Amino acid sequence: MGVCCSKGTGITVENGTDDSNEHRDREAEVRDTNDGAIIRSRGSSKHVSMAIKQGKKGINQDAMTVWENFGGEEDMIFCGVFDGHGPMGHKISR
């Protein structure tokens, strides 16, 4: 049916540290790369959250990804939403 991705524009840290690589969602699908990039296909971090809503027609064929530190740049984020079609659309979109 649909997907949602949001990114905060600023953070406030009180009585703690700002660890931008912290993986807070235990069920998140996260991959760290050698150049420091963080690729997320589900879940949330301190700066990004993603959610999906299942439609009534069957398998959700939408997928999304957030790639933090894209291209090795610390302040670069790539957000992609992919819309699958056909009998294998749910696999193709991922």
PDB file of C-alpha atoms in Angstrom:
ATOM      1  CA  MET A   1       0.000   0.000   0.000  1.00  0.00           C
ATOM      2  CA  GLY A   2       2.656   2.512   0.934  1.00  0.00           C
ATOM      3  CA  VAL A   3       5.875   3.365   2.684  1.00  0.00           C
ATOM      4  CA  CYS A   4       7.059   6.257   4.808  1.00  0.00           C
ATOM      5  CA  CYS A   5      10.566   7.472   5.532  1.00  0.00           C
ATOM      6  CA  SER A   6      11.490  10.460   7.687  1.00  0.00           C
ATOM      7  CA  LYS A   7      14.719  12.162   8.676  1.00  0.00           C
ATOM      8  CA  GLY A   8      15.202  14.595  11.520  1.00  0.00           C
ATOM      9  CA  THR A   9      16.896  17.899  10.771  1.00  0.00           C
ATOM     10  CA  GLY A  10      18.563  18.286  14.151  1.00  0.00           C
ATOM     11  CA  ILE A  11      19.145  16.454  17.414  1.00  0.00           C
ATOM     12  CA  THR A  12      19.430  17.308  21.059  1.00  0.00           C
ATOM     13  CA  VAL A  13      21.524  15.087  23.311  1.00  0.00           C
ATOM     14  CA  GLU A  14      21.104  15.390  27.061  1.00  0.00           C
ATOM     15  CA  ASN A  15      23.115  13.425  29.617  1.00  0.00           C
ATOM     16  CA  GLY A  16      24.616  11.162  26.999  1.00  0.00           C
ATOM     17  CA  THR A  17      26.599  10.964  23.830  1.00  0.00           C
ATOM     18  CA  ASP A  18      25.637  11.348  20.217  1.00  0.00           C
ATOM     19  CA  ASP A  19      26.483   8.037  18.562  1.00  0.00           C
ATOM     20  CA  SER A  20      25.185   8.390  15.014  1.00  0.00           C
ATOM     21  CA  ASN A  21      26.026   4.757  14.278  1.00  0.00           C
ATOM     22  CA  GLU A  22      23.812   3.447  17.069  1.00  0.00           C
ATOM     23  CA  HIS A  23      21.364   0.808  15.876  1.00  0.00           C
ATOM     24  CA  ARG A  24      18.336   1.190  18.113  1.00  0.00           C
ATOM     25  CA  ASP A  25      15.800  -1.086  16.452  1.00  0.00           C
ATOM     26  CA  ARG A  26      16.619  -4.713  17.222  1.00  0.00           C
ATOM     27  CA  GLU A  27      14.507  -5.906  14.302  1.00  0.00           C
ATOM     28  CA  ALA A  28      16.108  -3.484  11.846  1.00  0.00           C
ATOM     29  CA  GLU A  29      17.901  -4.802   8.796  1.00  0.00           C
ATOM     30  CA  VAL A  30      21.193  -2.887   8.889  1.00  0.00           C
ATOM     31  CA  ARG A  31      24.483  -3.344   7.080  1.00  0.00           C
ATOM     32  CA  ASP A  32      27.685  -1.422   7.845  1.00  0.00           C
ATOM     33  CA  THR A  33      30.156  -1.044   4.981  1.00  0.00           C
ATOM     34  CA  ASN A  34      33.928  -0.606   5.071  1.00  0.00           C
ATOM     35  CA  ASP A  35      33.745   3.110   4.228  1.00  0.00           C
ATOM     36  CA  GLY A  36      31.522   3.862   7.225  1.00  0.00           C
ATOM     37  CA  ALA A  37      28.220   3.851   5.331  1.00  0.00           C
ATOM     38  CA  ILE A  38      25.145   2.461   7.068  1.00  0.00           C
ATOM     39  CA  ILE A  39      22.556   0.824   4.827  1.00  0.00           C
ATOM     40  CA  ARG A  40      19.149   0.320   6.393  1.00  0.00           C
ATOM     41  CA  SER A  41      16.202  -1.443   4.776  1.00  0.00           C
ATOM     42  CA  ARG A  42      13.910  -1.554   7.804  1.00  0.00           C
ATOM     43  CA  GLY A  43      13.719   0.025  11.256  1.00  0.00           C
ATOM     44  CA  SER A  44      15.092   3.238  12.713  1.00  0.00           C
ATOM     45  CA  SER A  45      18.162   5.046  14.001  1.00  0.00           C
ATOM     46  CA  LYS A  46      18.589   8.329  15.873  1.00  0.00           C
ATOM     47  CA  HIS A  47      18.110  10.244  12.629  1.00  0.00           C
ATOM     48  CA  VAL A  48      15.899   8.114  10.370  1.00  0.00           C
ATOM     49  CA  SER A  49      12.757   6.036  10.758  1.00  0.00           C
ATOM     50  CA  MET A  50      10.853   3.927   8.250  1.00  0.00           C
ATOM     51  CA  ALA A  51       7.407   2.367   8.342  1.00  0.00           C
ATOM     52  CA  ILE A  52       5.169   0.520   5.911  1.00  0.00           C
ATOM     53  CA  LYS A  53       1.439  -0.061   5.702  1.00  0.00           C
ATOM     54  CA  GLN A  54       0.132  -3.303   4.239  1.00  0.00           C
ATOM     55  CA  GLY A  55      -2.630  -2.937   1.691  1.00  0.00           C
ATOM     56  CA  LYS A  56      -5.660  -5.196   1.352  1.00  0.00           C
ATOM     57  CA  LYS A  57      -4.709  -6.830  -1.953  1.00  0.00           C
ATOM     58  CA  GLY A  58      -1.976  -9.178  -0.724  1.00  0.00           C
ATOM     59  CA  ILE A  59       1.788  -9.023  -0.343  1.00  0.00           C
ATOM     60  CA  ASN A  60       3.238  -5.526   0.019  1.00  0.00           C
ATOM     61  CA  GLN A  61       5.377  -4.954  -3.068  1.00  0.00           C
ATOM     62  CA  ASP A  62       6.910  -1.677  -1.904  1.00  0.00           C
ATOM     63  CA  ALA A  63      10.395  -1.507  -0.416  1.00  0.00           C
ATOM     64  CA  MET A  64      12.701   1.268   0.742  1.00  0.00           C
ATOM     65  CA  THR A  65      16.257   1.848   1.825  1.00  0.00           C
ATOM     66  CA  VAL A  66      18.157   4.570   3.640  1.00  0.00           C
ATOM     67  CA  TRP A  67      21.907   4.714   3.084  1.00  0.00           C
ATOM     68  CA  GLU A  68      23.561   6.929   5.694  1.00  0.00           C
ATOM     69  CA  ASN A  69      27.058   8.284   4.931  1.00  0.00           C
ATOM     70  CA  PHE A  70      26.386   7.640   1.229  1.00  0.00           C
ATOM     71  CA  GLY A  71      29.506   7.706  -0.927  1.00  0.00           C
ATOM     72  CA  GLY A  72      31.692   8.001   2.160  1.00  0.00           C
ATOM     73  CA  GLU A  73      30.333  11.483   2.917  1.00  0.00           C
ATOM     74  CA  GLU A  74      29.374  11.859   6.581  1.00  0.00           C
ATOM     75  CA  ASP A  75      26.446  14.208   5.944  1.00  0.00           C
ATOM     76  CA  MET A  76      25.072  12.490   2.809  1.00  0.00           C
ATOM     77  CA  ILE A  77      21.925  10.331   2.951  1.00  0.00           C
ATOM     78  CA  PHE A  78      20.410   8.413   0.019  1.00  0.00           C
ATOM     79  CA  CYS A  79      16.730   7.555   0.377  1.00  0.00           C
ATOM     80  CA  GLY A  80      15.103   5.204  -2.122  1.00  0.00           C
ATOM     81  CA  VAL A  81      11.548   3.919  -2.429  1.00  0.00           C
ATOM     82  CA  PHE A  82      10.979   1.032  -4.824  1.00  0.00           C
ATOM     83  CA  ASP A  83       7.606  -0.062  -6.189  1.00  0.00           C
ATOM     84  CA  GLY A  84       7.353  -3.709  -7.216  1.00  0.00           C
ATOM     85  CA  HIS A  85       4.944  -5.003  -9.851  1.00  0.00           C
ATOM     86  CA  GLY A  86       3.836  -8.438 -11.005  1.00  0.00           C
ATOM     87  CA  PRO A  87       3.890 -11.822  -9.280  1.00  0.00           C
ATOM     88  CA  MET A  88       7.482 -11.370  -8.013  1.00  0.00           C
ATOM     89  CA  GLY A  89       7.239  -7.610  -7.343  1.00  0.00           C
ATOM     90  CA  HIS A  90       7.806  -8.034  -3.613  1.00  0.00           C
ATOM     91  CA  LYS A  91      11.209  -9.626  -4.299  1.00  0.00           C
ATOM     92  CA  ILE A  92      12.228  -7.396  -7.205  1.00  0.00           C
ATOM     93  CA  SER A  93      11.630  -4.173  -5.249  1.00  0.00           C
ATOM     94  CA  ARG A  94      14.008  -5.289  -2.505  1.00  0.00           C
TER      95      ARG A  94
END
